[in-house]
């Protein structure tokens, strides 16, 4: 202890206190008024009391946490449980809301196309890995009346066609694929026509292509292309996409158009499968 009083730190502290006292005495005498001893002491000790109070509050807070740790832990666990339950209820609400929206679309399609035979909405289980044309599987199959070569749609757009079908699952080839050819016609008065066939470059942009366009076509950006229904594979008048751009094929003999589907095919959660419609051709009877 004696060494502390003799230390340089103690001397610095004394000098600092003397400096503070000198400033306060100067301020008092300069202002022309006196100050009581009690007030003088309070003034000097105010900074130290402030620091002491802060330290005391921190100590009390730490002691409170230590003494009530179990209580706070239980409260924290209870809050986590409540949050988990609320998140579960929210997820169930979102699922019911999505299901209600799908049923609404289902009813709309049935009202607009009374000849369509459509099972309940199908959930998209997942996209095929490393497939740029975004083929995917759905949770319904032959047990639900689905066969190969059934059109797959949403309320807004033709999505593709079923290919491989098992009892409770089906694979869908999309309109982004070059393996699928669909006769299309412009829905406007121009009546221009072509064949929808995808390409790798277009698929990477989430688009498909309209090929074999005549050079004298009158198409312009924004024109809607729909199915002709002439093949008997797809119903007539179903939307395929809108014209985004037009250009010449490499041969220069015909033109093509980039089509923007009315829905993002790369992010589907549910679709409808049309198992029968007016004008459908049964290709299974052919050799």
Coordinates of C-alpha atoms in Angstrom, one line a residue:
X1 CA 0.0 0.0 0.0
X2 CA 2.9 2.4 0.9
X3 CA 4.4 1.7 -2.5
X4 CA 1.2 2.9 -4.1
X5 CA 1.3 6.3 -2.3
X6 CA 4.9 6.6 -3.4
X7 CA 4.2 5.6 -7.0
X8 CA 4.1 7.9 -10.0
X9 CA 0.4 6.9 -10.6
X10 CA -0.6 8.2 -7.2
X11 CA 1.2 11.5 -7.8
X12 CA -0.5 11.9 -11.2
X13 CA -3.9 11.2 -9.6
X14 CA -3.2 13.9 -6.9
X15 CA -2.1 16.3 -9.5
X16 CA -5.3 15.7 -11.5
X17 CA -7.5 16.2 -8.4
X18 CA -5.6 19.4 -7.5
X19 CA -6.1 20.6 -11.1
X20 CA -9.9 19.9 -10.9
X21 CA -10.2 21.6 -7.5
X22 CA -8.3 24.6 -8.8
X23 CA -10.6 24.9 -11.8
X24 CA -13.7 24.7 -9.6
X25 CA -12.3 27.3 -7.1
X26 CA -11.4 29.6 -10.0
X27 CA -14.9 29.2 -11.5
X28 CA -16.5 30.0 -8.1
X29 CA -14.4 33.1 -7.3
X30 CA -14.7 34.3 -10.9
X31 CA -18.5 34.2 -10.7
X32 CA -18.5 36.2 -7.5
X33 CA -20.3 33.8 -5.3
X34 CA -19.4 31.3 -2.5
X35 CA -20.2 27.7 -2.2
X36 CA -20.8 25.6 0.9
X37 CA -18.5 22.8 1.9
X38 CA -21.1 20.2 1.2
X39 CA -21.8 21.5 -2.2
X40 CA -18.1 21.8 -2.9
X41 CA -17.5 18.2 -1.9
X42 CA -20.5 17.1 -4.0
X43 CA -19.1 18.9 -7.0
X44 CA -15.7 17.3 -6.6
X45 CA -17.1 13.8 -6.1
X46 CA -19.8 14.0 -8.8
X47 CA -17.7 12.4 -11.6
X48 CA -16.6 9.6 -9.2
X49 CA -20.2 9.0 -8.0
X50 CA -21.4 8.8 -11.6
X51 CA -18.8 6.1 -12.4
X52 CA -19.6 4.3 -9.1
X53 CA -23.3 4.3 -10.0
X54 CA -22.6 2.8 -13.4
X55 CA -20.4 0.1 -12.0
X56 CA -23.0 -0.6 -9.3
X57 CA -25.8 -1.0 -12.0
X58 CA -23.7 -3.3 -14.1
X59 CA -22.9 -5.4 -11.0
X60 CA -26.5 -5.6 -10.1
X61 CA -27.4 -6.6 -13.7
X62 CA -24.8 -9.3 -13.7
X63 CA -25.9 -10.6 -10.3
X64 CA -29.5 -10.6 -11.5
X65 CA -28.6 -12.7 -14.5
X66 CA -26.7 -15.1 -12.4
X67 CA -29.4 -15.5 -9.7
X68 CA -32.2 -15.8 -12.2
X69 CA -30.4 -17.8 -15.0
X70 CA -32.7 -20.8 -14.7
X71 CA -35.8 -18.6 -14.8
X72 CA -34.6 -16.7 -17.9
X73 CA -33.7 -20.0 -19.6
X74 CA -37.1 -21.4 -19.0
X75 CA -38.7 -18.2 -20.3
X76 CA -36.5 -18.3 -23.4
X77 CA -37.4 -21.9 -24.1
X78 CA -41.1 -21.1 -23.7
X79 CA -40.8 -18.2 -26.1
X80 CA -39.0 -20.4 -28.6
X81 CA -41.7 -23.0 -28.3
X82 CA -44.4 -20.3 -28.9
X83 CA -42.5 -19.0 -32.0
X84 CA -42.2 -22.5 -33.4
X85 CA -45.9 -23.1 -32.9
X86 CA -46.7 -19.8 -34.6
X87 CA -44.4 -20.6 -37.5
X88 CA -46.1 -23.9 -37.9
X89 CA -49.6 -22.3 -37.9
X90 CA -48.3 -19.8 -40.5
X91 CA -47.0 -22.5 -42.7
X92 CA -50.3 -24.4 -42.5
X93 CA -52.2 -21.2 -43.3
X94 CA -50.0 -20.6 -46.4
X95 CA -50.5 -24.2 -47.5
X96 CA -54.3 -23.8 -47.2
X97 CA -54.2 -20.5 -49.0
X98 CA -52.1 -22.0 -51.8
X99 CA -54.5 -25.0 -52.1
X100 CA -57.5 -22.6 -52.2
X101 CA -55.9 -20.6 -55.0
X102 CA -55.2 -23.8 -57.0
X103 CA -58.8 -25.0 -56.6
X104 CA -60.0 -21.6 -57.7
X105 CA -57.9 -21.9 -60.9
X106 CA -59.1 -25.5 -61.3
X107 CA -62.7 -24.3 -61.2
X108 CA -61.9 -21.4 -63.6
X109 CA -60.4 -23.8 -66.2
X110 CA -63.4 -26.2 -65.9
X111 CA -65.8 -23.3 -66.4
X112 CA -64.1 -22.0 -69.4
X113 CA -63.5 -25.4 -71.0
X114 CA -66.3 -27.8 -70.1
X115 CA -64.8 -30.4 -72.4
X116 CA -61.6 -30.7 -70.4
X117 CA -61.2 -33.7 -68.1
X118 CA -58.8 -32.7 -65.4
X119 CA -57.8 -34.6 -62.2
X120 CA -57.1 -32.6 -59.0
X121 CA -54.1 -30.2 -59.1
X122 CA -50.7 -31.9 -59.2
X123 CA -47.8 -30.9 -57.0
X124 CA -44.4 -30.4 -58.6
X125 CA -42.1 -32.8 -56.7
X126 CA -38.9 -31.5 -58.3
X127 CA -37.0 -30.6 -61.4
X128 CA -34.7 -33.1 -63.3
X129 CA -31.1 -32.5 -62.3
X130 CA -28.9 -30.9 -65.0
X131 CA -31.7 -30.6 -67.5
X132 CA -31.6 -27.1 -69.1
X133 CA -35.2 -27.6 -70.4
X134 CA -36.6 -27.9 -66.8
X135 CA -38.4 -31.2 -67.1
X136 CA -40.0 -32.2 -63.7
X137 CA -42.0 -34.8 -61.9
X138 CA -45.5 -34.5 -60.4
X139 CA -47.2 -36.4 -57.7
X140 CA -49.9 -38.1 -59.8
X141 CA -49.9 -40.9 -62.4
X142 CA -51.8 -43.7 -64.0
X143 CA -53.9 -44.2 -60.8
X144 CA -55.3 -40.7 -61.3
X145 CA -56.1 -41.3 -65.0
X146 CA -52.9 -39.8 -66.3
X147 CA -51.3 -41.4 -69.4
X148 CA -48.3 -40.4 -71.5
X149 CA -48.8 -37.5 -74.0
X150 CA -51.3 -35.6 -71.8
X151 CA -51.1 -31.8 -71.9
X152 CA -49.8 -30.2 -68.8
X153 CA -51.0 -26.6 -68.1
X154 CA -51.5 -23.8 -65.6
X155 CA -54.5 -21.5 -65.7
X156 CA -52.5 -19.2 -67.9
X157 CA -50.1 -21.2 -70.0
X158 CA -49.4 -24.6 -71.7
X159 CA -46.4 -26.0 -69.8
X160 CA -45.7 -29.2 -71.7
X161 CA -46.7 -32.9 -71.9
X162 CA -46.4 -36.0 -69.8
X163 CA -43.8 -38.5 -71.0
X164 CA -42.9 -41.2 -68.4
X165 CA -45.9 -42.2 -66.2
X166 CA -46.0 -44.6 -63.3
X167 CA -48.8 -45.4 -60.9
X168 CA -48.3 -42.3 -58.7
X169 CA -45.8 -40.1 -60.5
X170 CA -45.3 -38.6 -63.9
X171 CA -42.5 -36.9 -65.8
X172 CA -43.3 -33.7 -67.7
X173 CA -41.4 -32.4 -70.7
X174 CA -41.7 -28.6 -71.0
X175 CA -42.2 -26.3 -74.0
X176 CA -38.6 -25.2 -73.4
X177 CA -37.4 -28.5 -74.8
X178 CA -36.5 -29.0 -78.5
X179 CA -37.9 -32.5 -78.3
X180 CA -41.4 -31.0 -78.2
X181 CA -42.9 -29.5 -81.3
X182 CA -46.2 -27.6 -81.0
X183 CA -48.1 -25.9 -83.9
X184 CA -48.8 -22.3 -82.9
X185 CA -50.7 -19.4 -84.4
X186 CA -50.9 -15.7 -83.5
X187 CA -54.0 -14.9 -81.5
X188 CA -54.3 -11.5 -83.1
X189 CA -55.6 -10.8 -86.5
X190 CA -52.3 -11.4 -88.3
X191 CA -52.8 -15.1 -88.2
X192 CA -49.1 -15.8 -88.5
X193 CA -48.1 -19.3 -87.6
X194 CA -45.0 -21.4 -86.8
X195 CA -43.7 -24.3 -84.7
X196 CA -42.7 -23.9 -81.0
X197 CA -39.5 -25.8 -80.4
X198 CA -37.1 -24.9 -77.6
X199 CA -33.3 -24.5 -77.7
X200 CA -30.6 -24.5 -75.2
X201 CA -29.9 -20.8 -75.5
X202 CA -33.5 -19.9 -75.1
X203 CA -34.1 -22.3 -72.2
X204 CA -31.3 -20.7 -70.3
X205 CA -33.3 -17.5 -70.4
X206 CA -36.5 -19.3 -69.4
X207 CA -37.9 -18.8 -72.9
X208 CA -38.8 -21.0 -75.9
X209 CA -38.6 -20.5 -79.7
X210 CA -41.1 -20.1 -82.5
X211 CA -39.4 -21.4 -85.7
X212 CA -40.2 -21.8 -89.4
X213 CA -41.8 -18.3 -89.6
X214 CA -42.4 -17.0 -93.1
X215 CA -40.3 -14.0 -94.1
X216 CA -43.4 -11.9 -94.7
X217 CA -44.8 -12.4 -91.2
X218 CA -46.4 -9.5 -89.4
X219 CA -45.5 -10.5 -85.9
X220 CA -44.4 -7.8 -83.4
X221 CA -43.2 -7.8 -79.8
X222 CA -46.0 -8.6 -77.4
X223 CA -48.1 -10.7 -79.8
X224 CA -49.6 -13.8 -78.1
X225 CA -49.0 -17.2 -79.7
X226 CA -51.5 -20.0 -78.9
X227 CA -51.9 -23.7 -79.9
X228 CA -53.6 -24.5 -83.2
X229 CA -55.1 -27.7 -81.9
X230 CA -54.6 -29.3 -85.3
X231 CA -52.4 -32.2 -84.1
X232 CA -55.0 -33.5 -81.6
X233 CA -52.2 -33.6 -79.0
X234 CA -53.0 -30.2 -77.4
X235 CA -56.3 -28.4 -77.0
X236 CA -56.9 -25.4 -79.3
X237 CA -56.3 -21.9 -78.2
X238 CA -54.0 -22.5 -75.2
X239 CA -51.4 -19.8 -74.6
X240 CA -47.8 -20.6 -75.3
X241 CA -46.2 -17.2 -74.8
X242 CA -45.7 -13.7 -76.2
X243 CA -43.2 -12.6 -78.8
X244 CA -40.2 -11.0 -77.2
X245 CA -37.9 -10.6 -80.3
X246 CA -37.8 -11.7 -84.0
X247 CA -34.8 -12.6 -86.1
X248 CA -33.6 -14.6 -89.2
X249 CA -32.6 -18.3 -89.0
X250 CA -29.0 -19.0 -89.9
X251 CA -30.1 -20.3 -93.3
X252 CA -31.8 -17.0 -94.1
X253 CA -34.8 -18.9 -95.5
X254 CA -37.1 -18.3 -92.6
X255 CA -37.4 -16.4 -89.4
X256 CA -37.8 -17.2 -85.7
X257 CA -39.2 -15.5 -82.7
X258 CA -38.2 -15.7 -79.0
X259 CA -41.3 -16.4 -76.8
X260 CA -41.8 -15.4 -73.2
X261 CA -44.1 -17.9 -71.4
X262 CA -46.9 -16.3 -69.4
X263 CA -45.5 -18.0 -66.3
X264 CA -42.0 -18.8 -65.0
X265 CA -41.6 -22.4 -66.0
X266 CA -38.5 -22.7 -63.9
X267 CA -40.4 -22.1 -60.6
X268 CA -43.6 -24.1 -60.8
X269 CA -45.2 -25.5 -57.6
X270 CA -48.3 -27.0 -59.1
X271 CA -49.9 -27.8 -62.5
X272 CA -52.9 -29.4 -64.1
X273 CA -53.0 -32.4 -66.4
X274 CA -55.7 -32.5 -69.1
X275 CA -56.4 -36.2 -69.6
X276 CA -59.1 -35.6 -72.2
X277 CA -60.6 -32.8 -74.3
X278 CA -62.6 -32.3 -77.4
X279 CA -60.6 -33.1 -80.5
X280 CA -58.0 -35.2 -78.7
X281 CA -56.3 -37.8 -80.8
X282 CA -55.4 -41.2 -79.4
X283 CA -51.8 -41.8 -80.5
X284 CA -51.6 -45.1 -78.6
X285 CA -53.7 -46.9 -81.3
X286 CA -51.1 -46.1 -84.0
X287 CA -48.3 -48.6 -84.8

